[in-house]
Amino acid sequence: MFDVLISNGYVVTPETEGHLDIGIRDGRIVELIEPGSQHEARRHIDAAGLQVLPGGVEAHAHILEPAHRGWTKGEEVWLQGPEGSSRAAAFGGTTTIASFAFLGVHDENTDDPVAAVERRRALFDRKSYVDYTFHPGVVGNPSDALLANIDRAVGAGIPTFKAFTTCVTTAQEGVKMDDGPMLDFMGELSAAGGMLLVHAECDELVTHMEAKLKRENRDQWYNLHLVHSSTSEELAFQKVCRLARENGTAVYFVHVTGESGARVIAQARAAGQPIYGEVLHNYLCFTAEDYKQPDGGKIQTYPALKTESDREALWKGLIDGTLTTVATDEYTTDYATKVGGRTVETACGGHAGIETRGVITYTEGVVGGALSLRAFVDVFSTRPAKVLGLYPRKGAIAVGSDADIVLWDPRVERSITMDDLHHDGDYSIWEGWDCTGWPVTTLVRGEVVVEDGRLVGSLDHGQWLPRWLDRTVLDGPGV
């Protein structure tokens, strides 16, 4: 007998798509069955008329972090916690979240990533509807002690570390990692079987352009694209790829913003490097021209939005595989904080996106004709699971995989309102956006968390996920 039987739905598996029934037992998928077969189950879910997809994997979410004080006028403001983030994720069809454990920010011990993750786990325990994992984040240059601890962390299922090539704005100090320490850091990651996540911009150009715009009285926030430019991204990407080549280091570029960055990634991948790129769904839909809207500041995410041709290049990169995933850089604040900064130095980054990632990508990609349904599953679920070291436990409807499943109704048409969303913030950049297709029911390891648009899950259910990267991901552009 199955615990749950999902029947009559249109199912996307790694090998096929079509009508299948899914048998679930003990939180795992145990059987894929031809429709119409008779099986006993404690619970039946009729998915007639619905698409049955693997739950989404969010690779890049800032949760329960202190916001940068340069963006909050010096006040202590905390980002949305795991309760709100995981609730929004579940309603959006996302069943796994990767957040951060920033050493020296979240954790007083700046040298032990295992201890940092343990403390973050304690903060998420019994406070998440969905499963979660963490990237240790390194602020500034790594100490010798930290480098010595990387192998132990990767062995403990913590294989992805984030670093910065820039302080992002001149209001911050000590964030970027210098070239020599980054080379050493990459070497340790490669030897251990880990991967570098990197926010890559040319810090010298960023600081130069901030100062230049101030001198010229052009430092209004809507000129952010002149500071966080395509040239800055291209130069930083080139340098990181060159450093990574020294040790064969796998690199995941977070929030790629334009054509030049995507081109650098494509060239590195063509040369056989294990280089991966992430695009945020707001970059797929907005450009720097949208900053000129009356409340355009709410759509800003660092690095800045670029041009229409850059937006089109991001779609092209997603379609041809240059870019690996769609993520959010989830960073939920209140509206007053979000739009409070009025200069290129103080404009607040991030936005609430963890619930809308799938809906927007499905609408603009699948309904818009840019992505097939299978390609949507790839960028929403399968590829991030692979690049994070979670596949095939996550990211697949397959025998043996966790029963993380979202039932998607392709017939739903709505214009997004705040009433449709479930995060803790008081605004969304997607209010008024017309959508077709909507997640209606979400299961995490076989437990129904959202049912027909109602929250029915438990905060006790979410679990921390250890991860190990496959050699196909580490040795070449395997995703």
PDB file of N, CA and C in Angstrom, residues 383-444:
ATOM      1  N   ARG A 383      18.414  21.370 -12.723  1.00  0.00           N
ATOM      2  CA  ARG A 383      19.789  21.888 -12.795  1.00  0.00           C
ATOM      3  C   ARG A 383      20.281  22.441 -11.455  1.00  0.00           C
ATOM      4  N   PRO A 384      19.480  23.242 -10.739  1.00  0.00           N
ATOM      5  CA  PRO A 384      19.986  23.674  -9.431  1.00  0.00           C
ATOM      6  C   PRO A 384      20.234  22.507  -8.485  1.00  0.00           C
ATOM      7  N   ALA A 385      19.415  21.455  -8.558  1.00  0.00           N
ATOM      8  CA  ALA A 385      19.670  20.280  -7.723  1.00  0.00           C
ATOM      9  C   ALA A 385      21.003  19.639  -8.082  1.00  0.00           C
ATOM     10  N   LYS A 386      21.293  19.559  -9.362  1.00  0.00           N
ATOM     11  CA  LYS A 386      22.548  18.952  -9.795  1.00  0.00           C
ATOM     12  C   LYS A 386      23.744  19.793  -9.381  1.00  0.00           C
ATOM     13  N   VAL A 387      23.679  21.088  -9.624  1.00  0.00           N
ATOM     14  CA  VAL A 387      24.851  21.933  -9.376  1.00  0.00           C
ATOM     15  C   VAL A 387      25.101  22.118  -7.874  1.00  0.00           C
ATOM     16  N   LEU A 388      24.068  21.911  -7.050  1.00  0.00           N
ATOM     17  CA  LEU A 388      24.232  22.018  -5.596  1.00  0.00           C
ATOM     18  C   LEU A 388      24.596  20.703  -4.942  1.00  0.00           C
ATOM     19  N   GLY A 389      24.571  19.603  -5.706  1.00  0.00           N
ATOM     20  CA  GLY A 389      24.891  18.305  -5.125  1.00  0.00           C
ATOM     21  C   GLY A 389      23.716  17.626  -4.456  1.00  0.00           C
ATOM     22  N   LEU A 390      22.521  17.861  -4.959  1.00  0.00           N
ATOM     23  CA  LEU A 390      21.307  17.281  -4.384  1.00  0.00           C
ATOM     24  C   LEU A 390      20.630  16.257  -5.291  1.00  0.00           C
ATOM     25  N   TYR A 391      21.048  16.173  -6.515  1.00  0.00           N
ATOM     26  CA  TYR A 391      20.405  15.294  -7.502  1.00  0.00           C
ATOM     27  C   TYR A 391      20.986  13.871  -7.373  1.00  0.00           C
ATOM     28  N   PRO A 392      20.151  12.837  -7.501  1.00  0.00           N
ATOM     29  CA  PRO A 392      18.726  12.809  -7.846  1.00  0.00           C
ATOM     30  C   PRO A 392      17.786  12.769  -6.641  1.00  0.00           C
ATOM     31  N   ARG A 393      18.326  12.979  -5.422  1.00  0.00           N
ATOM     32  CA  ARG A 393      17.416  13.026  -4.285  1.00  0.00           C
ATOM     33  C   ARG A 393      16.385  14.127  -4.497  1.00  0.00           C
ATOM     34  N   LYS A 394      16.846  15.266  -4.981  1.00  0.00           N
ATOM     35  CA  LYS A 394      15.965  16.386  -5.314  1.00  0.00           C
ATOM     36  C   LYS A 394      16.034  16.639  -6.812  1.00  0.00           C
ATOM     37  N   GLY A 395      15.019  17.346  -7.322  1.00  0.00           N
ATOM     38  CA  GLY A 395      15.058  17.775  -8.714  1.00  0.00           C
ATOM     39  C   GLY A 395      14.595  16.775  -9.730  1.00  0.00           C
ATOM     40  N   ALA A 396      13.976  15.683  -9.292  1.00  0.00           N
ATOM     41  CA  ALA A 396      13.538  14.662 -10.240  1.00  0.00           C
ATOM     42  C   ALA A 396      12.328  13.920  -9.707  1.00  0.00           C
ATOM     43  N   ILE A 397      11.441  13.588 -10.605  1.00  0.00           N
ATOM     44  CA  ILE A 397      10.386  12.621 -10.304  1.00  0.00           C
ATOM     45  C   ILE A 397      10.877  11.289 -10.826  1.00  0.00           C
ATOM     46  N   ALA A 398      11.457  10.510  -9.916  1.00  0.00           N
ATOM     47  CA  ALA A 398      12.075   9.237 -10.278  1.00  0.00           C
ATOM     48  C   ALA A 398      11.993   8.299  -9.079  1.00  0.00           C
ATOM     49  N   VAL A 399      11.977   7.027  -9.350  1.00  0.00           N
ATOM     50  CA  VAL A 399      11.951   6.046  -8.264  1.00  0.00           C
ATOM     51  C   VAL A 399      13.204   6.224  -7.400  1.00  0.00           C
ATOM     52  N   GLY A 400      12.992   6.364  -6.108  1.00  0.00           N
ATOM     53  CA  GLY A 400      14.079   6.579  -5.171  1.00  0.00           C
ATOM     54  C   GLY A 400      14.283   8.028  -4.781  1.00  0.00           C
ATOM     55  N   SER A 401      13.767   8.961  -5.577  1.00  0.00           N
ATOM     56  CA  SER A 401      13.901  10.375  -5.253  1.00  0.00           C
ATOM     57  C   SER A 401      12.924  10.762  -4.150  1.00  0.00           C
ATOM     58  N   ASP A 402      13.265  11.824  -3.415  1.00  0.00           N
ATOM     59  CA  ASP A 402      12.311  12.367  -2.463  1.00  0.00           C
ATOM     60  C   ASP A 402      11.036  12.761  -3.191  1.00  0.00           C
ATOM     61  N   ALA A 403       9.912  12.551  -2.533  1.00  0.00           N
ATOM     62  CA  ALA A 403       8.617  12.905  -3.130  1.00  0.00           C
ATOM     63  C   ALA A 403       8.349  14.397  -2.929  1.00  0.00           C
ATOM     64  N   ASP A 404       9.229  15.211  -3.534  1.00  0.00           N
ATOM     65  CA  ASP A 404       9.055  16.661  -3.594  1.00  0.00           C
ATOM     66  C   ASP A 404       8.374  16.967  -4.914  1.00  0.00           C
ATOM     67  N   ILE A 405       7.112  17.306  -4.858  1.00  0.00           N
ATOM     68  CA  ILE A 405       6.286  17.370  -6.056  1.00  0.00           C
ATOM     69  C   ILE A 405       5.390  18.586  -5.987  1.00  0.00           C
ATOM     70  N   VAL A 406       5.250  19.263  -7.128  1.00  0.00           N
ATOM     71  CA  VAL A 406       4.326  20.387  -7.222  1.00  0.00           C
ATOM     72  C   VAL A 406       3.327  20.102  -8.335  1.00  0.00           C
ATOM     73  N   LEU A 407       2.068  20.312  -8.024  1.00  0.00           N
ATOM     74  CA  LEU A 407       0.994  20.191  -9.020  1.00  0.00           C
ATOM     75  C   LEU A 407       0.728  21.582  -9.567  1.00  0.00           C
ATOM     76  N   TRP A 408       0.898  21.713 -10.875  1.00  0.00           N
ATOM     77  CA  TRP A 408       0.848  23.010 -11.550  1.00  0.00           C
ATOM     78  C   TRP A 408      -0.390  23.064 -12.440  1.00  0.00           C
ATOM     79  N   ASP A 409      -1.179  24.101 -12.263  1.00  0.00           N
ATOM     80  CA  ASP A 409      -2.387  24.253 -13.075  1.00  0.00           C
ATOM     81  C   ASP A 409      -2.101  25.221 -14.215  1.00  0.00           C
ATOM     82  N   PRO A 410      -1.978  24.733 -15.439  1.00  0.00           N
ATOM     83  CA  PRO A 410      -1.629  25.607 -16.566  1.00  0.00           C
ATOM     84  C   PRO A 410      -2.788  26.496 -17.007  1.00  0.00           C
ATOM     85  N   ARG A 411      -3.976  26.273 -16.447  1.00  0.00           N
ATOM     86  CA  ARG A 411      -5.162  27.028 -16.887  1.00  0.00           C
ATOM     87  C   ARG A 411      -5.389  28.296 -16.088  1.00  0.00           C
ATOM     88  N   VAL A 412      -4.728  28.432 -14.949  1.00  0.00           N
ATOM     89  CA  VAL A 412      -4.952  29.593 -14.085  1.00  0.00           C
ATOM     90  C   VAL A 412      -4.416  30.848 -14.758  1.00  0.00           C
ATOM     91  N   GLU A 413      -5.226  31.875 -14.781  1.00  0.00           N
ATOM     92  CA  GLU A 413      -4.800  33.185 -15.270  1.00  0.00           C
ATOM     93  C   GLU A 413      -5.121  34.214 -14.198  1.00  0.00           C
ATOM     94  N   ARG A 414      -4.112  34.981 -13.809  1.00  0.00           N
ATOM     95  CA  ARG A 414      -4.363  36.007 -12.804  1.00  0.00           C
ATOM     96  C   ARG A 414      -3.315  37.104 -12.897  1.00  0.00           C
ATOM     97  N   SER A 415      -3.697  38.259 -12.429  1.00  0.00           N
ATOM     98  CA  SER A 415      -2.779  39.371 -12.266  1.00  0.00           C
ATOM     99  C   SER A 415      -2.366  39.383 -10.802  1.00  0.00           C
ATOM    100  N   ILE A 416      -1.082  39.287 -10.527  1.00  0.00           N
ATOM    101  CA  ILE A 416      -0.603  39.074  -9.161  1.00  0.00           C
ATOM    102  C   ILE A 416      -0.965  40.252  -8.259  1.00  0.00           C
ATOM    103  N   THR A 417      -1.518  39.926  -7.108  1.00  0.00           N
ATOM    104  CA  THR A 417      -1.767  40.909  -6.050  1.00  0.00           C
ATOM    105  C   THR A 417      -1.057  40.440  -4.786  1.00  0.00           C
ATOM    106  N   MET A 418      -0.962  41.311  -3.809  1.00  0.00           N
ATOM    107  CA  MET A 418      -0.352  40.915  -2.546  1.00  0.00           C
ATOM    108  C   MET A 418      -1.153  39.810  -1.861  1.00  0.00           C
ATOM    109  N   ASP A 419      -2.442  39.738  -2.122  1.00  0.00           N
ATOM    110  CA  ASP A 419      -3.264  38.682  -1.535  1.00  0.00           C
ATOM    111  C   ASP A 419      -2.885  37.301  -2.065  1.00  0.00           C
ATOM    112  N   ASP A 420      -2.232  37.265  -3.234  1.00  0.00           N
ATOM    113  CA  ASP A 420      -1.805  35.994  -3.815  1.00  0.00           C
ATOM    114  C   ASP A 420      -0.501  35.488  -3.206  1.00  0.00           C
ATOM    115  N   LEU A 421       0.202  36.337  -2.454  1.00  0.00           N
ATOM    116  CA  LEU A 421       1.552  36.031  -2.002  1.00  0.00           C
ATOM    117  C   LEU A 421       1.592  35.826  -0.490  1.00  0.00           C
ATOM    118  N   HIS A 422       2.641  35.182  -0.015  1.00  0.00           N
ATOM    119  CA  HIS A 422       2.646  34.700   1.366  1.00  0.00           C
ATOM    120  C   HIS A 422       3.939  34.992   2.113  1.00  0.00           C
ATOM    121  N   HIS A 423       4.775  35.887   1.613  1.00  0.00           N
ATOM    122  CA  HIS A 423       5.978  36.277   2.345  1.00  0.00           C
ATOM    123  C   HIS A 423       5.624  37.311   3.404  1.00  0.00           C
ATOM    124  N   ASP A 424       6.593  37.641   4.256  1.00  0.00           N
ATOM    125  CA  ASP A 424       6.337  38.551   5.363  1.00  0.00           C
ATOM    126  C   ASP A 424       6.469  40.023   4.994  1.00  0.00           C
ATOM    127  N   GLY A 425       6.989  40.327   3.823  1.00  0.00           N
ATOM    128  CA  GLY A 425       7.140  41.720   3.413  1.00  0.00           C
ATOM    129  C   GLY A 425       5.827  42.358   3.019  1.00  0.00           C
ATOM    130  N   ASP A 426       5.858  43.689   2.816  1.00  0.00           N
ATOM    131  CA  ASP A 426       4.640  44.435   2.506  1.00  0.00           C
ATOM    132  C   ASP A 426       4.603  44.951   1.077  1.00  0.00           C
ATOM    133  N   TYR A 427       5.425  44.378   0.206  1.00  0.00           N
ATOM    134  CA  TYR A 427       5.403  44.786  -1.199  1.00  0.00           C
ATOM    135  C   TYR A 427       5.910  43.627  -2.054  1.00  0.00           C
ATOM    136  N   SER A 428       5.665  43.714  -3.344  1.00  0.00           N
ATOM    137  CA  SER A 428       6.246  42.788  -4.320  1.00  0.00           C
ATOM    138  C   SER A 428       6.468  43.547  -5.614  1.00  0.00           C
ATOM    139  N   ILE A 429       7.603  43.296  -6.252  1.00  0.00           N
ATOM    140  CA  ILE A 429       7.850  43.936  -7.549  1.00  0.00           C
ATOM    141  C   ILE A 429       6.940  43.360  -8.626  1.00  0.00           C
ATOM    142  N   TRP A 430       6.249  42.261  -8.302  1.00  0.00           N
ATOM    143  CA  TRP A 430       5.432  41.575  -9.297  1.00  0.00           C
ATOM    144  C   TRP A 430       3.950  41.915  -9.191  1.00  0.00           C
ATOM    145  N   GLU A 431       3.579  42.835  -8.310  1.00  0.00           N
ATOM    146  CA  GLU A 431       2.172  43.254  -8.252  1.00  0.00           C
ATOM    147  C   GLU A 431       1.733  43.773  -9.614  1.00  0.00           C
ATOM    148  N   GLY A 432       0.596  43.254 -10.089  1.00  0.00           N
ATOM    149  CA  GLY A 432       0.067  43.673 -11.377  1.00  0.00           C
ATOM    150  C   GLY A 432       0.583  42.881 -12.557  1.00  0.00           C
ATOM    151  N   TRP A 433       1.524  41.964 -12.329  1.00  0.00           N
ATOM    152  CA  TRP A 433       2.072  41.171 -13.431  1.00  0.00           C
ATOM    153  C   TRP A 433       1.079  40.077 -13.815  1.00  0.00           C
ATOM    154  N   ASP A 434       0.742  39.997 -15.089  1.00  0.00           N
ATOM    155  CA  ASP A 434      -0.214  39.004 -15.574  1.00  0.00           C
ATOM    156  C   ASP A 434       0.469  37.656 -15.758  1.00  0.00           C
ATOM    157  N   CYS A 435      -0.111  36.628 -15.160  1.00  0.00           N
ATOM    158  CA  CYS A 435       0.483  35.295 -15.186  1.00  0.00           C
ATOM    159  C   CYS A 435      -0.492  34.266 -15.720  1.00  0.00           C
ATOM    160  N   THR A 436       0.053  33.254 -16.360  1.00  0.00           N
ATOM    161  CA  THR A 436      -0.702  32.076 -16.761  1.00  0.00           C
ATOM    162  C   THR A 436       0.036  30.852 -16.254  1.00  0.00           C
ATOM    163  N   GLY A 437      -0.662  30.035 -15.500  1.00  0.00           N
ATOM    164  CA  GLY A 437      -0.053  28.871 -14.865  1.00  0.00           C
ATOM    165  C   GLY A 437       0.278  29.179 -13.426  1.00  0.00           C
ATOM    166  N   TRP A 438      -0.076  28.239 -12.519  1.00  0.00           N
ATOM    167  CA  TRP A 438       0.081  28.533 -11.096  1.00  0.00           C
ATOM    168  C   TRP A 438       0.249  27.227 -10.318  1.00  0.00           C
ATOM    169  N   PRO A 439       1.185  27.156  -9.346  1.00  0.00           N
ATOM    170  CA  PRO A 439       1.291  25.977  -8.491  1.00  0.00           C
ATOM    171  C   PRO A 439       0.130  25.944  -7.502  1.00  0.00           C
ATOM    172  N   VAL A 440      -0.532  24.816  -7.391  1.00  0.00           N
ATOM    173  CA  VAL A 440      -1.719  24.739  -6.535  1.00  0.00           C
ATOM    174  C   VAL A 440      -1.544  23.797  -5.348  1.00  0.00           C
ATOM    175  N   THR A 441      -0.691  22.781  -5.491  1.00  0.00           N
ATOM    176  CA  THR A 441      -0.462  21.836  -4.407  1.00  0.00           C
ATOM    177  C   THR A 441       1.019  21.468  -4.381  1.00  0.00           C
ATOM    178  N   THR A 442       1.606  21.460  -3.174  1.00  0.00           N
ATOM    179  CA  THR A 442       3.035  21.178  -3.032  1.00  0.00           C
ATOM    180  C   THR A 442       3.251  20.116  -1.969  1.00  0.00           C
ATOM    181  N   LEU A 443       4.042  19.104  -2.321  1.00  0.00           N
ATOM    182  CA  LEU A 443       4.422  18.056  -1.384  1.00  0.00           C
ATOM    183  C   LEU A 443       5.928  18.119  -1.134  1.00  0.00           C
ATOM    184  N   VAL A 444       6.326  17.963   0.117  1.00  0.00           N
ATOM    185  CA  VAL A 444       7.732  17.886   0.501  1.00  0.00           C
ATOM    186  C   VAL A 444       7.956  16.539   1.178  1.00  0.00           C
TER     187      VAL A 444
END
